[in-house]
CSV table of C-alpha atoms and ligand atoms in Angstrom, one decimal:
chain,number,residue,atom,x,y,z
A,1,UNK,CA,-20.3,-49.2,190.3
A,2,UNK,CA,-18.7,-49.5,193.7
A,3,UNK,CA,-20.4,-51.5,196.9
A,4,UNK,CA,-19.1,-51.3,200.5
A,5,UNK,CA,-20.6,-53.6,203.2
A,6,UNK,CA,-19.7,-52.2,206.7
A,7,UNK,CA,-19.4,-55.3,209.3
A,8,UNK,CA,-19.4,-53.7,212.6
A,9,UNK,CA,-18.5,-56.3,214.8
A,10,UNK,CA,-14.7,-56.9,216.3
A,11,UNK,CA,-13.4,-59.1,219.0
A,12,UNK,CA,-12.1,-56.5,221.2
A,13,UNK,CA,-11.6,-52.0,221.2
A,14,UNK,CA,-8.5,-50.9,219.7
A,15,UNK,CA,-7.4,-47.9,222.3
A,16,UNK,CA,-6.7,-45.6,218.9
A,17,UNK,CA,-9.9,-46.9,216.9
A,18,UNK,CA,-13.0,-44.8,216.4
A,19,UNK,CA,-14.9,-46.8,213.5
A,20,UNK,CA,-18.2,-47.8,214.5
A,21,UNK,CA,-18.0,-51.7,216.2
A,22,UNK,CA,-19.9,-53.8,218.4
A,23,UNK,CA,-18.0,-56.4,220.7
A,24,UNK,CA,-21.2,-58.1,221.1
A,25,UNK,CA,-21.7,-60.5,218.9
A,26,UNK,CA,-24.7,-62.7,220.3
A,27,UNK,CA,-26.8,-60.8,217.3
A,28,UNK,CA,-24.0,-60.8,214.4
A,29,UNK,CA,-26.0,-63.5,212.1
A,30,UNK,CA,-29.1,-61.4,212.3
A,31,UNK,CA,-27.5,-58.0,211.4
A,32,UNK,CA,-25.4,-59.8,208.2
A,33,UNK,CA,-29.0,-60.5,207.4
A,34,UNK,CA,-30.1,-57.2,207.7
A,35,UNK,CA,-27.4,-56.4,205.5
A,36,UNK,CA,-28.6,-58.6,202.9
A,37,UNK,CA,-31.7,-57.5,203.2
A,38,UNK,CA,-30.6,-53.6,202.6
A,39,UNK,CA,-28.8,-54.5,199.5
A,40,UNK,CA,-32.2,-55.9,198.2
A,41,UNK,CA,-33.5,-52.6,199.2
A,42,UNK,CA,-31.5,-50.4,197.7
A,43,UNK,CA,-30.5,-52.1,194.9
A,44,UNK,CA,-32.1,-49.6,192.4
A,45,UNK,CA,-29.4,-46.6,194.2
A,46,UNK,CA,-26.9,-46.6,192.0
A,47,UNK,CA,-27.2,-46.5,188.0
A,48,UNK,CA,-27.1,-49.4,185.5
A,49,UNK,CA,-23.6,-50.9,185.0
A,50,UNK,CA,-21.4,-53.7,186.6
A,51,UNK,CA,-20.2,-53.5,189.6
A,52,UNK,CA,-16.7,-53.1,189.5
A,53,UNK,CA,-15.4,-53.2,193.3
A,54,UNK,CA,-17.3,-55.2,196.3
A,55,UNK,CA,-15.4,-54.0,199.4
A,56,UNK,CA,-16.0,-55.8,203.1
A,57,UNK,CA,-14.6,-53.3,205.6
A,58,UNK,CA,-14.9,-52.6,209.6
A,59,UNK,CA,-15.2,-53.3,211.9
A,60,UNK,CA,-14.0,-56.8,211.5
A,61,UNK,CA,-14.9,-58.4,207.8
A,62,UNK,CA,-12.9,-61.3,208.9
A,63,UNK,CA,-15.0,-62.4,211.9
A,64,UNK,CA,-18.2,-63.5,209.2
A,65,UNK,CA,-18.2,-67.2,209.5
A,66,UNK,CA,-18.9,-69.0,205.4
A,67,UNK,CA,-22.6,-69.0,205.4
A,68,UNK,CA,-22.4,-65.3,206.2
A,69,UNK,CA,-20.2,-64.2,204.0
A,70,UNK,CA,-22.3,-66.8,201.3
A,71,UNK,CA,-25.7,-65.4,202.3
A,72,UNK,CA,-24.0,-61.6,200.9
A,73,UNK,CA,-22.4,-62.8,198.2
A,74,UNK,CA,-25.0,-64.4,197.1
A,75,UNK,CA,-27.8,-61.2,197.2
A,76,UNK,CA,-25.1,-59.2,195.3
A,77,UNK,CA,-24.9,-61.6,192.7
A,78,UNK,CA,-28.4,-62.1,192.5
A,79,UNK,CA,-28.8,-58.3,192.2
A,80,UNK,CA,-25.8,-56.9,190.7
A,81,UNK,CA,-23.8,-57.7,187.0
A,82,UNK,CA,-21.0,-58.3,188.7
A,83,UNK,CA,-18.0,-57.9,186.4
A,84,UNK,CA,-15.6,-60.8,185.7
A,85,UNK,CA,-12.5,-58.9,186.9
A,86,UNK,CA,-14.0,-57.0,189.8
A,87,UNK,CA,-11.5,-56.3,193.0
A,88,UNK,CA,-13.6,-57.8,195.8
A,89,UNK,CA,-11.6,-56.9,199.2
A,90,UNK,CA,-11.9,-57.9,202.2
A,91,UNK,CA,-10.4,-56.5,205.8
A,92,UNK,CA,-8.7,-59.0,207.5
A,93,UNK,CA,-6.9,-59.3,211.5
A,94,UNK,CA,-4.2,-61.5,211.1
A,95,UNK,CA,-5.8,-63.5,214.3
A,96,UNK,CA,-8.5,-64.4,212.6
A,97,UNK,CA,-6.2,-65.8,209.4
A,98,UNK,CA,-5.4,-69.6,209.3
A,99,UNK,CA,-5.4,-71.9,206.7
A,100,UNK,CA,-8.7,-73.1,206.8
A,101,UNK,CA,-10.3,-69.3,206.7
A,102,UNK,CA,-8.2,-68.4,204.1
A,103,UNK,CA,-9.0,-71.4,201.7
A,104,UNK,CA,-12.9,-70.2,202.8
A,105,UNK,CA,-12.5,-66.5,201.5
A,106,UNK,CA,-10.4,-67.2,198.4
A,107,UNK,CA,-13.4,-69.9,197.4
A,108,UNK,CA,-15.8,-68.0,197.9
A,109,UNK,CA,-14.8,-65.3,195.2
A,110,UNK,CA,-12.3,-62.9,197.6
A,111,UNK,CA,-9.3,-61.3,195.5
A,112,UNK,CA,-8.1,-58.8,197.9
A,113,UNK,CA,-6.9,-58.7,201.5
A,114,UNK,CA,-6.5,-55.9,203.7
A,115,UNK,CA,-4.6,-56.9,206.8
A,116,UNK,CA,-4.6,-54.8,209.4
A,117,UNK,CA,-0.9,-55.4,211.1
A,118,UNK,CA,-0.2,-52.1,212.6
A,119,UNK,CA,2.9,-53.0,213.8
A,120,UNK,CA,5.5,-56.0,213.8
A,121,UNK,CA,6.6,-55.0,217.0
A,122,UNK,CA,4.8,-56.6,220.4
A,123,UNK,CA,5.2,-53.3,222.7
A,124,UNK,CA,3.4,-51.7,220.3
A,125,UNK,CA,0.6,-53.9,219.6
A,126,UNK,CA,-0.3,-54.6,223.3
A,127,UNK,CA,0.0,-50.5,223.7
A,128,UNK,CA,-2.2,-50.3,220.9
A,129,UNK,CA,-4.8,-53.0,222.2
A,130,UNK,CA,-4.9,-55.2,219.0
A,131,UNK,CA,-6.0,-58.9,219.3
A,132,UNK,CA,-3.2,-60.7,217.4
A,133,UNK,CA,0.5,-61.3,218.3
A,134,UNK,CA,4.0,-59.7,216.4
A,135,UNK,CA,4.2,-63.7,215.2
A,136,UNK,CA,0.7,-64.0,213.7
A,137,UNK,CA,1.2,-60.5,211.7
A,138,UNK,CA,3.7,-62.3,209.9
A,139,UNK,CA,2.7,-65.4,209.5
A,140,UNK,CA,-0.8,-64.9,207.9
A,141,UNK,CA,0.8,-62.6,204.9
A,142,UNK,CA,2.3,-66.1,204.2
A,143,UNK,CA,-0.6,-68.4,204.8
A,144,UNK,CA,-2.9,-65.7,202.4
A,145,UNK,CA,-0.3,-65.6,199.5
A,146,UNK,CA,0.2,-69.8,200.3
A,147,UNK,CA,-3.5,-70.2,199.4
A,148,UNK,CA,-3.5,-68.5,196.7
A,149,UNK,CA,-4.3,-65.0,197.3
A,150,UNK,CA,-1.5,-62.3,196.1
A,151,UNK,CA,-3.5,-59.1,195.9
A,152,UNK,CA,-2.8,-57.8,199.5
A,153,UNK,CA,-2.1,-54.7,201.3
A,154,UNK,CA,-1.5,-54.6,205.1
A,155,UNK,CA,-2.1,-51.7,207.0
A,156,UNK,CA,1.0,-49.7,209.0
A,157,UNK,CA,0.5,-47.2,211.9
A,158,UNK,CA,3.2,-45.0,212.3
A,159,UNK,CA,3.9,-42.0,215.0
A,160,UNK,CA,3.9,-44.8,217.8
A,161,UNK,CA,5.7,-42.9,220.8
A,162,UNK,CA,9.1,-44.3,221.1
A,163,UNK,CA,12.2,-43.3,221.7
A,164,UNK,CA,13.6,-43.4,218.0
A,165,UNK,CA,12.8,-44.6,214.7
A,166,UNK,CA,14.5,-48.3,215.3
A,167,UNK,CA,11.1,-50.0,215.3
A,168,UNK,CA,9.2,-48.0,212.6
A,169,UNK,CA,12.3,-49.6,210.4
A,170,UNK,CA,11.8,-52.9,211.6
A,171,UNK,CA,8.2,-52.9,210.8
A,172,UNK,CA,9.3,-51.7,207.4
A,173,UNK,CA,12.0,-53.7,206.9
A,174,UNK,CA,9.5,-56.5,207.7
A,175,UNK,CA,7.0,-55.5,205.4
A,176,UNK,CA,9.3,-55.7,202.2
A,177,UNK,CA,10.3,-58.9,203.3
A,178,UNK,CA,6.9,-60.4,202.9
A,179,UNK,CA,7.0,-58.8,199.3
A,180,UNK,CA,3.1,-57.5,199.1
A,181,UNK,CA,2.0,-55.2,196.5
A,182,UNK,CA,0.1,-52.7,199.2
A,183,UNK,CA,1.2,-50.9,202.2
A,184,UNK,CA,-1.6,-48.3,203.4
A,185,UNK,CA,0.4,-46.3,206.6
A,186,UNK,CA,-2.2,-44.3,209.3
A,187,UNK,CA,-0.4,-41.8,211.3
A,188,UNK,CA,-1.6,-43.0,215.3
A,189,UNK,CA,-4.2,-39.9,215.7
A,190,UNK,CA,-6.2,-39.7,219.2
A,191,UNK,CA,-9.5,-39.6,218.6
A,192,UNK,CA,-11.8,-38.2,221.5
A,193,UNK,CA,-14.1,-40.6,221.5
A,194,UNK,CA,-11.1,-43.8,222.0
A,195,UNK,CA,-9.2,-45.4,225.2
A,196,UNK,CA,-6.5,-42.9,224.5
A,197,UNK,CA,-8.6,-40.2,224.3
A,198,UNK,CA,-9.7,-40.9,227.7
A,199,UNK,CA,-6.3,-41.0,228.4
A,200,UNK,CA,-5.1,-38.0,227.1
A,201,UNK,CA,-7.7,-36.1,229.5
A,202,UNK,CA,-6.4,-38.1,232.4
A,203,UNK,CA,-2.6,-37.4,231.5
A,204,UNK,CA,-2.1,-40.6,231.6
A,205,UNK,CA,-0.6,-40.4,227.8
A,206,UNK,CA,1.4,-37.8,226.1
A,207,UNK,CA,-0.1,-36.1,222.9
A,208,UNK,CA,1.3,-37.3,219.4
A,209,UNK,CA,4.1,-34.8,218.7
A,210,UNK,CA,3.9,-32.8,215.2
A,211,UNK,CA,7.9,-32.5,215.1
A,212,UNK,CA,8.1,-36.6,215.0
A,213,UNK,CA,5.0,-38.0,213.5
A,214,UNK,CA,6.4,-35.5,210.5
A,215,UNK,CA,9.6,-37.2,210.5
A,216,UNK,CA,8.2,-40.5,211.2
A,217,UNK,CA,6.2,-39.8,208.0
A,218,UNK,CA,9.7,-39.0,206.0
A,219,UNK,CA,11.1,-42.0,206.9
A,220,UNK,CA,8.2,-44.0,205.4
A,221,UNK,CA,8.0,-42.8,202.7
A,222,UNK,CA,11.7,-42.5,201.6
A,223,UNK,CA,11.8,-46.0,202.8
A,224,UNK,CA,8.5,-47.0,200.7
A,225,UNK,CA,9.7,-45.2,197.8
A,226,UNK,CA,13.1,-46.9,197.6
A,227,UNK,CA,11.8,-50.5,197.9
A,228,UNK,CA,9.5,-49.8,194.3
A,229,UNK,CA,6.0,-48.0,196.1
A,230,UNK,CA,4.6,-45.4,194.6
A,231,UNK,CA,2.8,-43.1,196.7
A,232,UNK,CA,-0.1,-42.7,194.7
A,233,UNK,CA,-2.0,-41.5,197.4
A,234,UNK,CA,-0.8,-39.6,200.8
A,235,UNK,CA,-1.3,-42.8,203.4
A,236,UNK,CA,-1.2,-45.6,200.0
A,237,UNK,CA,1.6,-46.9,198.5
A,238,UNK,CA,1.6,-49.8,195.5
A,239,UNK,CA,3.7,-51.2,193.8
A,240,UNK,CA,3.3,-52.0,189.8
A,241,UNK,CA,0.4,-49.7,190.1
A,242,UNK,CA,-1.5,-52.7,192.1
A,243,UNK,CA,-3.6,-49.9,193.2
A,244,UNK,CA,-7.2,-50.2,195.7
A,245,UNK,CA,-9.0,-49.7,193.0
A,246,UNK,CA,-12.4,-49.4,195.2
A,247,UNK,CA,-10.5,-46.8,197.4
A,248,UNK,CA,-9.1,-45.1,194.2
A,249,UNK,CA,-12.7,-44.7,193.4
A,250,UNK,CA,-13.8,-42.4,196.5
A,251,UNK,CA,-11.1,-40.6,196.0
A,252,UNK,CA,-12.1,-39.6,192.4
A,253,UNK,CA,-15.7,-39.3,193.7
A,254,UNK,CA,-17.1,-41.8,191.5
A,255,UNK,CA,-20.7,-43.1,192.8
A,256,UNK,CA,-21.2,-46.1,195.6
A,257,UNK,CA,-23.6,-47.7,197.8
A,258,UNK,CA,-22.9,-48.6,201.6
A,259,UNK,CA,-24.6,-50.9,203.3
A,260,UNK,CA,-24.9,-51.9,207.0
A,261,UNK,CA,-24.6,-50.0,210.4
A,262,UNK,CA,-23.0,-46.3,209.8
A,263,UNK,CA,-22.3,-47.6,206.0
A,264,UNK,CA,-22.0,-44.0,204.0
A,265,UNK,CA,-23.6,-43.6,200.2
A,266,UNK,CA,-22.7,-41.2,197.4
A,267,UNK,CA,-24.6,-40.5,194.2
A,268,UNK,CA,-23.2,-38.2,193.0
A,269,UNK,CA,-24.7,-35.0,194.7
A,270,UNK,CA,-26.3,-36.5,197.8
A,271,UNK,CA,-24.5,-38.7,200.8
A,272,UNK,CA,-26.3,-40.8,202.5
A,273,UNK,CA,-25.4,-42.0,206.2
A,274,UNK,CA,-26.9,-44.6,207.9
A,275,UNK,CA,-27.1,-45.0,211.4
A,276,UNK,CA,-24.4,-45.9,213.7
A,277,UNK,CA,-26.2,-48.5,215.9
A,278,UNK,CA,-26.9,-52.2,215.4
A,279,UNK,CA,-29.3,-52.7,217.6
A,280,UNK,CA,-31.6,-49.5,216.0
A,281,UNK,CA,-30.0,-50.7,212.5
A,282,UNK,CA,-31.5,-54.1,212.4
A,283,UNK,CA,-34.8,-52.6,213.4
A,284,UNK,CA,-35.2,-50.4,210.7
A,285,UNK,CA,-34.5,-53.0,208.4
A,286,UNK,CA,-37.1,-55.4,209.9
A,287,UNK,CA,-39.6,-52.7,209.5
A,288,UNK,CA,-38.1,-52.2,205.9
A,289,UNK,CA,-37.0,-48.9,206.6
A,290,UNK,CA,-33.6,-47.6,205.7
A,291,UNK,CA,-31.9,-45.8,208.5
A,292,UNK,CA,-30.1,-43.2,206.9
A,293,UNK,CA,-30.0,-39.3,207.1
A,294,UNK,CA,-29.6,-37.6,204.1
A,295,UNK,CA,-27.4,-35.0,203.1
A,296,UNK,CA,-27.3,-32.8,199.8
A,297,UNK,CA,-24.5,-31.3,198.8
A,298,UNK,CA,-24.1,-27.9,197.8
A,299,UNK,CA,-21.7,-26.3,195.2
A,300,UNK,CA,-19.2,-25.8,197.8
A,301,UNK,CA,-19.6,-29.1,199.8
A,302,UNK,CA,-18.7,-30.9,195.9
A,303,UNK,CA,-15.8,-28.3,195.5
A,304,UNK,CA,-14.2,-28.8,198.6
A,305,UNK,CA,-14.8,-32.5,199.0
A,306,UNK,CA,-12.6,-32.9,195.5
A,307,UNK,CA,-10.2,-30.6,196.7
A,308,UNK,CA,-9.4,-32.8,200.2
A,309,UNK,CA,-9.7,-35.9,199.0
A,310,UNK,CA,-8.0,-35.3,195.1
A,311,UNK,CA,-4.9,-33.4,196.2
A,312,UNK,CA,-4.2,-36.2,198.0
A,313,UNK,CA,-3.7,-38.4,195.0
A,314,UNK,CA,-1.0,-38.5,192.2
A,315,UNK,CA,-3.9,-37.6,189.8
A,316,UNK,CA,-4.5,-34.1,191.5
A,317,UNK,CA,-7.7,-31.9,190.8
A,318,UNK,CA,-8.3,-30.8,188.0
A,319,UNK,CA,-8.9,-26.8,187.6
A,320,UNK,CA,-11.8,-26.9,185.0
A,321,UNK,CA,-13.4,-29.4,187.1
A,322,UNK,CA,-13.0,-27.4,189.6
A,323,UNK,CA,-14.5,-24.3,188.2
A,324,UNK,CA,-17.9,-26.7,187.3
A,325,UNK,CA,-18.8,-27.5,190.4
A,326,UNK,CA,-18.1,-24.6,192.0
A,327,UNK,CA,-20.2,-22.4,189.7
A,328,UNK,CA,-16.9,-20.1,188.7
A,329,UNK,CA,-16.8,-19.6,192.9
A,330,UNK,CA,-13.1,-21.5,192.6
A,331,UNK,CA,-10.5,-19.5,190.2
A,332,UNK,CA,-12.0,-15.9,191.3
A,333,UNK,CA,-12.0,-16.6,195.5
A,334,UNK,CA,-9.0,-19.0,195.6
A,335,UNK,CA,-6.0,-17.2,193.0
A,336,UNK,CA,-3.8,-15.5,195.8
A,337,UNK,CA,-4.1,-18.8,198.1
A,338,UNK,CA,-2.9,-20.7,194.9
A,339,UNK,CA,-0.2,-17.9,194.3
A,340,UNK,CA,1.2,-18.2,198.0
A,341,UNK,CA,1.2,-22.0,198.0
A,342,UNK,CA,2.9,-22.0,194.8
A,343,UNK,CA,5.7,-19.1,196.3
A,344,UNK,CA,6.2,-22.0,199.4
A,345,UNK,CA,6.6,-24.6,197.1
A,346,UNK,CA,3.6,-26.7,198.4
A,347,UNK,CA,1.4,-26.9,195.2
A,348,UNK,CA,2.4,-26.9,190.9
A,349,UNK,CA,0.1,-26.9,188.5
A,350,UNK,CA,0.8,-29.4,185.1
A,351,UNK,CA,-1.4,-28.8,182.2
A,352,UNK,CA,-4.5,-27.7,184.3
A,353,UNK,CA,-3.9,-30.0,186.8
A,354,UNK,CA,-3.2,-29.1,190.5
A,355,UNK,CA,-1.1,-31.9,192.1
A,356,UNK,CA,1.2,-31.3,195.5
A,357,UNK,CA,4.6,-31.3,195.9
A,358,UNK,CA,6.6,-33.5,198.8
A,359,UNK,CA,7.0,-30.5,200.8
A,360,UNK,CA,3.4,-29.6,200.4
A,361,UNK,CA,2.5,-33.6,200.9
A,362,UNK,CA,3.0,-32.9,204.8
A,363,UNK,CA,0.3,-30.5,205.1
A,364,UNK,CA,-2.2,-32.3,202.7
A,365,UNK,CA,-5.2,-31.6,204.4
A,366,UNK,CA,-4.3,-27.9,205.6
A,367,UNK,CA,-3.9,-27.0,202.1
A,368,UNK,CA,-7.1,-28.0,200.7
A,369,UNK,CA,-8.9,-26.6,203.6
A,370,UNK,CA,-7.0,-23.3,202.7
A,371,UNK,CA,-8.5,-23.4,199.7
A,372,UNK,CA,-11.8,-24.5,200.7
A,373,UNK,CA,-14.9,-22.1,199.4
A,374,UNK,CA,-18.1,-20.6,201.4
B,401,SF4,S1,-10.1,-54.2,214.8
B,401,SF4,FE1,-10.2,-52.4,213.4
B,401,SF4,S2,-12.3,-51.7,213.6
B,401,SF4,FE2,-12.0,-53.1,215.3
B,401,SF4,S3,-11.4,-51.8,217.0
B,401,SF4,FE3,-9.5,-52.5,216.0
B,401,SF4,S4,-9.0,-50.9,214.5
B,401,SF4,FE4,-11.2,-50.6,215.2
């Protein structure tokens, strides 16, 4: 069983970032108790078991002061098995890590950090908007591996404009040197809805070009590869197999609850979304109503979901899966698509199991939506 806890609160708007997030925070201790109160409520979703994976994400998970971060602890493990080795992550800015936070977190039962860094590089953070300084990105690694927590990943953006590759290497270079298991790398994408969005419209920024965020995304991961990561997913490298195992567990659509403000659920056949709004979040809950739209899934939805989110693992999709949930649709609609990709060199198949090639890893998400069913 997997749990994510959505904390939509952060200190200030990244221009790239279009998660759901308040900047008000006069009304963050009564919506962490909302959120305690929805895992109460909907502790029956998900089937018998342990839970295996307890993820805080954002937002900002950092930002929850001790008694918040007690008060959920707490209702999951008054509600939930959960078991002894579970990952339990937690999203981190490195503005919010000192000493003091970090002894806080680790006591109170987190094992993983996610740091989002970005970038090593000043220019690029201010550009970017992010709250923390070059210096603090690498300082809190330290501080969070000093008290005691090793299980970390920090977060790259790549596809930065600049004038050449000097700083991507830099950030990388810097990254190895702080020796974490976990580097998860985000090409920069402009959202609509985002500062730079806005900015694109205006003119007042240049769109991301294809030609360098493709070779920005070849340095990486030649660079990743020959410092030990595996690239067991397209944007997730590890080393020693020190895998996300909560993210690992989207990807091979296993069950999960999420709870809080825009939090997404899976069972298996339905999702479940709930609403992206604190202020109409924390009513519903008061009422004891769950805001959430619900969505089934058809045959095709299941099929295609697999396909974009397993071909972009080292595990692949399996074929006979395949041909389950999409009713037989798969093999008979798909076999020249699968034929071509094979002819380019994008796609193999190993004992039943589709995985991609390098070539085809630059086009991840084109392929699977070329093989996508009605
Ligand atoms: S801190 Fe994270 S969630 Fe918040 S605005 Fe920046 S990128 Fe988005």
């Amino acid at each position: 069983m997997h749990l994510y806890i959505h904390i939509p609160f952060c200190k200030q708007a990244c221009h790239y970032c279009d998660f759901h997030f308040s900047t008000h925070t006069a009304n963050k201790r009564a919506v962490v108790e909302a959120i305690a109160r929805e895992i109460e409520l909907r502790k029956a979703y998900l089937p018998d078991g342990d839970m295996e994976t307890i993820y805080f994400g954002g937002g900002t998970p950092s930002m929850l002061d001790e008694a918040e971060l007690h008060l959920l602890l707490g209702t999951i493990h008054k509600h939930f098995r959960v078991a002894p080795d579970a990952e339990i992550s937690l999203e981190a800015n490195p503005d919010d890590l000192d000493a003091a936070s970090l002894q806080m977190f680790f006591k109170a039962g987190i094992n993983r950090l996610s740091i989002g860094i970005q970038s090593f590089h000043e220019p690029h953070l201010r550009f970017m908007n992010r709250a923390h300084s070059a210096l603090q990105a690498g300082q809190c690694v330290k501080l969070a591996q000093k008290a005691g927590i090793d299980n970390i990943s920090i977060d790259l953006i790549y596809a930065i404009p600049s004038e050449n590759h000097n700083v991507l290497l830099a950030d990388l270079s810097q990254a190895f040197t702080l020796g974490v298991p976990h580097i998860s790398a985000y090409c920069l994408t402009i959202e609509p809805q985002t500062a730079f969005g806005s900015w694109l419209k205006k003119k007042k920024i240049k769109p991301i070009e294809e030609e360098y965020a493709a070779q920005q995304f070849e340095i990486l991961v030649k660079s990743l590869g020959d410092h030990g990561y595996e690239q067991y997913e397209i944007s997730n490298f590890a080393r020693d197999r020190r895998y996300s195992r909560h993210n690992s567990s989207y990807w091979k659509q296993h069950p999960y609850l999420g709870v809080g403000p825009s939090a997404h659920s899976y069972d298996g056949t339905s999702r479940e979304y709930n609403v992206s709004n604190n202020a109409k979040y924390l009513e519903a809950i008061q009422q004891e109503r769950i805001p959430a739209t619900t969505e089934m899934l058809t045959s095709a939805d299941q099929t295609n979901e697999y396909l974009l989110t397993g071909l972009r693992t080292i595990w692949g999709v399996e074929m006979q899966k395949l041909h389950v949930l999409s009713n037989g649709a798969f093999a008979l609609e798909q076999q020249q698509e699968l034929e071509k990709m094979t002819r380019k060199g994008w796609i193999r198949e190993e004992s039943g199991i589709l995985l991609l090639t390098d070539a085809g890893k630059l086009f991840a998400d084109r392929i699977a939506s070329d093989l996508f069913i009605d």
